[in-house]
Short mmCIF file of C-alpha atoms in Angstrom, two decimals:
data_model
loop_
_atom_site.label_atom_id
_atom_site.label_comp_id
_atom_site.label_asym_id
_atom_site.label_seq_id
_atom_site.Cartn_x
_atom_site.Cartn_y
_atom_site.Cartn_z
CA UNK S 1 162.67 137.58 66.09
CA UNK S 2 165.84 137.85 64.04
CA UNK S 3 166.30 135.51 61.13
CA UNK S 4 169.04 132.91 61.47
CA UNK S 5 170.40 130.13 59.29
CA UNK S 6 169.07 126.58 59.57
CA UNK S 7 172.37 125.42 61.01
CA UNK S 8 171.76 127.81 63.91
CA UNK S 9 168.37 126.24 64.57
CA UNK S 10 166.00 129.08 63.63
CA UNK S 11 164.88 130.04 60.13
CA UNK S 12 162.02 132.49 59.85
CA UNK S 13 159.49 131.77 62.61
CA UNK S 14 156.85 130.57 60.16
CA UNK S 15 155.43 128.18 62.78
CA UNK S 16 155.95 130.38 65.81
CA UNK S 17 153.85 129.17 68.77
CA UNK S 18 152.09 126.39 66.86
CA UNK S 19 151.71 122.99 68.51
CA UNK S 20 152.89 120.39 65.97
CA UNK S 21 152.45 116.65 66.46
CA UNK S 22 154.82 114.56 64.29
CA UNK S 23 154.81 110.76 64.10
CA UNK S 24 157.96 108.77 63.47
CA UNK S 25 160.60 111.28 64.52
CA UNK S 26 163.27 108.68 65.38
CA UNK S 27 165.17 109.17 62.14
CA UNK S 28 165.03 110.06 58.44
CA UNK S 29 162.35 112.48 57.31
CA UNK S 30 160.68 112.47 60.72
CA UNK S 31 163.84 113.63 62.46
CA UNK S 32 164.37 116.37 59.90
CA UNK S 33 160.70 117.44 60.33
CA UNK S 34 161.12 117.65 64.12
CA UNK S 35 164.28 119.78 63.68
CA UNK S 36 162.76 122.13 61.10
CA UNK S 37 159.39 122.59 62.78
CA UNK S 38 161.10 123.38 66.07
CA UNK S 39 163.54 125.69 64.30
CA UNK S 40 160.58 127.54 62.83
CA UNK S 41 159.16 128.16 66.29
CA UNK S 42 156.75 125.27 66.73
CA UNK S 43 156.26 123.38 69.96
CA UNK S 44 156.90 119.86 68.66
CA UNK S 45 155.43 116.73 70.20
CA UNK S 46 156.86 113.61 68.62
CA UNK S 47 156.53 109.87 68.87
CA UNK S 48 158.27 106.78 67.57
CA UNK S 49 158.34 103.04 68.06
CA UNK S 50 162.10 103.29 68.46
CA UNK S 51 162.92 104.75 71.87
CA UNK S 52 166.66 105.15 71.18
CA UNK S 53 166.06 107.00 67.92
CA UNK S 54 163.51 109.27 69.52
CA UNK S 55 165.89 110.18 72.36
CA UNK S 56 168.60 111.06 69.83
CA UNK S 57 166.17 113.36 68.03
CA UNK S 58 165.04 115.04 71.29
CA UNK S 59 168.62 115.67 72.26
CA UNK S 60 169.49 117.08 68.83
CA UNK S 61 166.49 119.43 68.70
CA UNK S 62 167.06 120.65 72.23
CA UNK S 63 170.74 121.30 71.50
CA UNK S 64 169.56 123.46 68.58
CA UNK S 65 167.31 125.44 70.94
CA UNK S 66 164.03 123.84 69.93
CA UNK S 67 161.00 123.16 72.05
CA UNK S 68 160.25 119.44 71.88
CA UNK S 69 158.77 116.58 73.88
CA UNK S 70 158.36 113.02 72.80
CA UNK S 71 157.13 109.54 73.70
CA UNK S 72 158.44 106.05 72.84
CA UNK S 73 157.73 103.34 72.24
CA UNK S 74 154.48 104.51 70.66
CA UNK S 75 152.91 102.19 68.12
CA UNK S 76 151.15 104.63 65.82
CA UNK S 77 149.47 101.60 64.21
CA UNK S 78 147.49 101.01 67.40
CA UNK S 79 144.39 103.25 67.46
CA UNK S 80 144.12 103.26 71.25
CA UNK S 81 147.78 104.07 71.78
CA UNK S 82 147.88 106.87 69.25
CA UNK S 83 144.69 108.41 70.67
CA UNK S 84 146.26 108.43 74.18
CA UNK S 85 149.39 110.10 72.75
CA UNK S 86 147.41 112.80 70.93
CA UNK S 87 145.10 113.53 73.90
CA UNK S 88 148.12 113.87 76.18
CA UNK S 89 149.80 116.30 73.74
CA UNK S 90 146.66 118.39 73.46
CA UNK S 91 146.33 118.49 77.23
CA UNK S 92 150.00 119.43 77.68
CA UNK S 93 149.85 122.42 75.28
CA UNK S 94 146.19 123.31 75.42
CA UNK S 95 145.42 122.23 71.87
CA UNK S 96 146.85 121.15 68.53
CA UNK S 97 147.63 123.16 65.42
CA UNK S 98 149.42 120.66 63.15
CA UNK S 99 149.27 116.91 62.74
CA UNK S 100 152.11 115.63 60.58
CA UNK S 101 151.57 111.98 59.66
CA UNK S 102 155.11 110.97 58.77
CA UNK S 103 155.37 107.46 60.21
CA UNK S 104 154.86 104.39 58.01
CA UNK S 105 156.30 100.93 57.45
CA UNK S 106 156.29 99.33 54.03
CA UNK S 107 155.97 95.75 52.76
CA UNK S 108 156.70 95.02 49.13
CA UNK S 109 156.01 92.02 46.87
CA UNK S 110 154.67 91.01 43.48
CA UNK S 111 150.91 90.42 43.40
CA UNK S 112 151.28 86.65 43.18
CA UNK S 113 153.96 86.52 45.86
CA UNK S 114 153.00 89.01 48.60
CA UNK S 115 151.29 87.27 51.47
CA UNK S 116 147.89 88.26 52.84
CA UNK S 117 149.69 89.05 56.10
CA UNK S 118 152.15 91.43 54.42
CA UNK S 119 149.32 93.09 52.48
CA UNK S 120 147.30 93.65 55.65
CA UNK S 121 150.41 94.93 57.45
CA UNK S 122 151.13 97.50 54.74
CA UNK S 123 147.56 98.74 54.70
CA UNK S 124 147.63 99.03 58.49
CA UNK S 125 150.98 100.76 58.72
CA UNK S 126 150.62 103.11 55.74
CA UNK S 127 146.90 103.91 55.49
CA UNK S 128 145.17 102.92 58.73
CA UNK S 129 147.96 104.58 60.69
CA UNK S 130 146.94 107.92 59.16
CA UNK S 131 143.25 107.34 59.81
CA UNK S 132 143.90 106.53 63.48
CA UNK S 133 145.84 109.71 64.10
CA UNK S 134 143.44 111.97 62.18
CA UNK S 135 140.41 110.48 63.85
CA UNK S 136 141.99 111.10 67.30
CA UNK S 137 143.13 114.60 66.51
CA UNK S 138 139.99 115.79 64.75
CA UNK S 139 138.14 116.88 67.91
CA UNK S 140 141.15 118.97 68.97
CA UNK S 141 141.63 120.48 65.53
CA UNK S 142 137.96 121.47 65.36
CA UNK S 143 138.46 123.76 68.39
CA UNK S 144 140.74 126.27 66.69
CA UNK S 145 141.37 124.97 63.19
CA UNK S 146 144.66 123.57 62.04
CA UNK S 147 146.54 121.60 59.42
CA UNK S 148 146.92 117.93 58.67
CA UNK S 149 150.04 117.06 56.66
CA UNK S 150 150.02 113.54 55.25
CA UNK S 151 152.87 111.81 53.49
CA UNK S 152 151.83 109.96 50.37
CA UNK S 153 154.04 108.67 47.56
CA UNK S 154 154.33 108.87 43.79
CA UNK S 155 153.53 105.12 43.97
CA UNK S 156 150.03 106.17 44.98
CA UNK S 157 149.29 107.61 41.56
CA UNK S 158 151.15 105.33 39.12
CA UNK S 159 152.67 101.90 38.58
CA UNK S 160 156.31 101.29 39.40
CA UNK S 161 158.32 99.00 37.16
CA UNK S 162 161.57 98.68 39.09
CA UNK S 163 159.98 97.24 42.24
CA UNK S 164 156.61 95.55 42.90
CA UNK S 165 154.71 97.96 45.13
CA UNK S 166 151.13 96.63 45.17
CA UNK S 167 150.36 97.08 48.83
CA UNK S 168 152.46 100.24 49.21
CA UNK S 169 150.91 101.92 46.17
CA UNK S 170 147.36 100.98 47.17
CA UNK S 171 147.91 102.31 50.69
CA UNK S 172 149.39 105.58 49.55
CA UNK S 173 146.59 106.06 47.01
CA UNK S 174 144.27 105.73 49.97
CA UNK S 175 146.21 108.42 51.86
CA UNK S 176 145.96 110.79 48.88
CA UNK S 177 142.19 110.26 48.57
CA UNK S 178 141.65 110.44 52.35
CA UNK S 179 143.43 113.83 52.29
CA UNK S 180 140.99 115.15 49.70
CA UNK S 181 137.99 114.02 51.76
CA UNK S 182 139.48 115.53 54.91
CA UNK S 183 139.78 118.82 53.08
CA UNK S 184 136.09 118.76 52.29
CA UNK S 185 134.98 117.77 55.78
CA UNK S 186 137.53 120.02 57.50
CA UNK S 187 136.81 123.25 55.62
CA UNK S 188 133.83 124.36 57.75
CA UNK S 189 136.03 123.84 60.85
CA UNK S 190 139.03 125.76 59.43
CA UNK S 191 140.95 122.51 59.17
CA UNK S 192 143.22 122.21 56.11
CA UNK S 193 144.47 118.83 54.86
CA UNK S 194 147.42 118.44 52.47
CA UNK S 195 149.38 115.51 51.12
CA UNK S 196 153.02 115.43 50.03
CA UNK S 197 154.00 112.59 47.68
CA UNK S 198 157.76 112.12 47.50
CA UNK S 199 159.75 110.26 44.94
CA UNK S 200 162.71 108.27 46.17
CA UNK S 201 164.30 109.93 49.23
CA UNK S 202 167.67 108.96 50.61
CA UNK S 203 167.50 108.31 54.33
CA UNK S 204 169.60 106.09 56.59
CA UNK S 205 167.11 103.30 55.89
CA UNK S 206 167.39 103.63 52.07
CA UNK S 207 171.09 104.56 51.77
CA UNK S 208 171.97 100.97 50.82
CA UNK S 209 169.91 101.32 47.66
CA UNK S 210 171.71 104.56 46.75
CA UNK S 211 175.08 102.97 47.31
CA UNK S 212 174.21 99.93 45.17
CA UNK S 213 170.98 100.46 43.26
CA UNK S 214 169.40 97.72 41.20
CA UNK S 215 169.88 98.49 37.47
CA UNK S 216 166.22 99.17 36.87
CA UNK S 217 166.07 101.61 39.75
CA UNK S 218 169.24 103.40 38.66
CA UNK S 219 167.82 103.74 35.14
CA UNK S 220 164.77 105.47 36.60
CA UNK S 221 166.90 107.83 38.69
CA UNK S 222 169.07 108.65 35.69
CA UNK S 223 166.00 110.15 33.99
CA UNK S 224 165.13 112.55 36.82
CA UNK S 225 165.23 116.00 35.24
CA UNK S 226 166.87 117.62 38.25
CA UNK S 227 169.56 114.95 38.27
CA UNK S 228 169.42 113.51 41.78
CA UNK S 229 167.31 111.58 44.27
CA UNK S 230 165.60 113.38 47.12
CA UNK S 231 166.87 114.20 50.62
CA UNK S 232 164.66 114.67 53.70
CA UNK S 233 165.04 118.47 53.51
CA UNK S 234 163.33 118.48 50.13
CA UNK S 235 160.17 117.10 51.66
CA UNK S 236 160.25 118.97 54.98
CA UNK S 237 160.80 122.32 53.25
CA UNK S 238 157.43 121.90 51.58
CA UNK S 239 155.80 120.67 54.80
CA UNK S 240 156.95 123.79 56.69
CA UNK S 241 155.31 126.05 54.09
CA UNK S 242 152.12 123.99 53.90
CA UNK S 243 151.75 123.94 57.70
CA UNK S 244 152.28 127.74 57.93
CA UNK S 245 149.72 130.48 57.69
CA UNK S 246 151.29 131.45 54.34
CA UNK S 247 149.41 128.44 52.92
CA UNK S 248 146.08 129.40 54.49
CA UNK S 249 144.16 128.97 51.21
CA UNK S 250 145.75 125.64 50.29
CA UNK S 251 143.88 122.43 51.11
CA UNK S 252 143.09 119.12 49.44
CA UNK S 253 146.26 119.09 47.35
CA UNK S 254 148.68 116.27 46.58
CA UNK S 255 152.08 117.89 46.08
CA UNK S 256 154.49 115.63 44.18
CA UNK S 257 158.15 116.21 45.05
CA UNK S 258 160.35 114.01 42.90
CA UNK S 259 162.76 116.18 40.95
CA UNK S 260 160.43 116.06 37.99
CA UNK S 261 160.74 112.29 37.50
CA UNK S 262 157.03 111.59 37.30
CA UNK S 263 156.46 114.00 34.39
CA UNK S 264 158.38 111.61 32.16
CA UNK S 265 155.87 108.81 32.70
#
């Protein structure tokens, strides 16, 4: 295969022939993941709760020459629904090579203000959502090995002063630790598990904060050594490598991608 630029839809074939399941492909980082994984040669199977967003992604990837199918609405926070989606994908392609747990929905609030309902929702839609997908995919991944790519957050390893993130941080800390345990249990089955913990990433959903950031948030961004907030490509570039055979001896890691911001404390 000849190498082509990303704008032409094919990069290097790092994921050639792999079956990659990606949750939350209707926009933002999930859409970029679907584009890049397909451009790298993967057979992508996506899902999203937003049917319109998913259809836009499918059309975009297919226009770029990618191999993609998708289902919506799929509530990845429903264990039964996500298991049906994963089983159908495995049946369609004869197995699974990559599970990319991108989807999540956040709820924020100070500890004395966040409701029990919002706390439970955040744990469900940021931590349990990962467990449900991994549990359903595990039997398929055990057949021929594979990779689990989880999305954590720098909030999972530290406090955040510019926004109260109790539930979000607790859930993402759980994702990071779950990844480590999956690496231990998956090793004998040739299953690797990795976590990527982004800093702030500009997406359509967060653009309003970039356009008019609260002063405390802007002060944090101003200290980022590399001088900018993240974009989806920053995260997906790492995911492509970690999902590829080039990373075959990498498992159990939590890769922080934040422009160096967290090294400043």
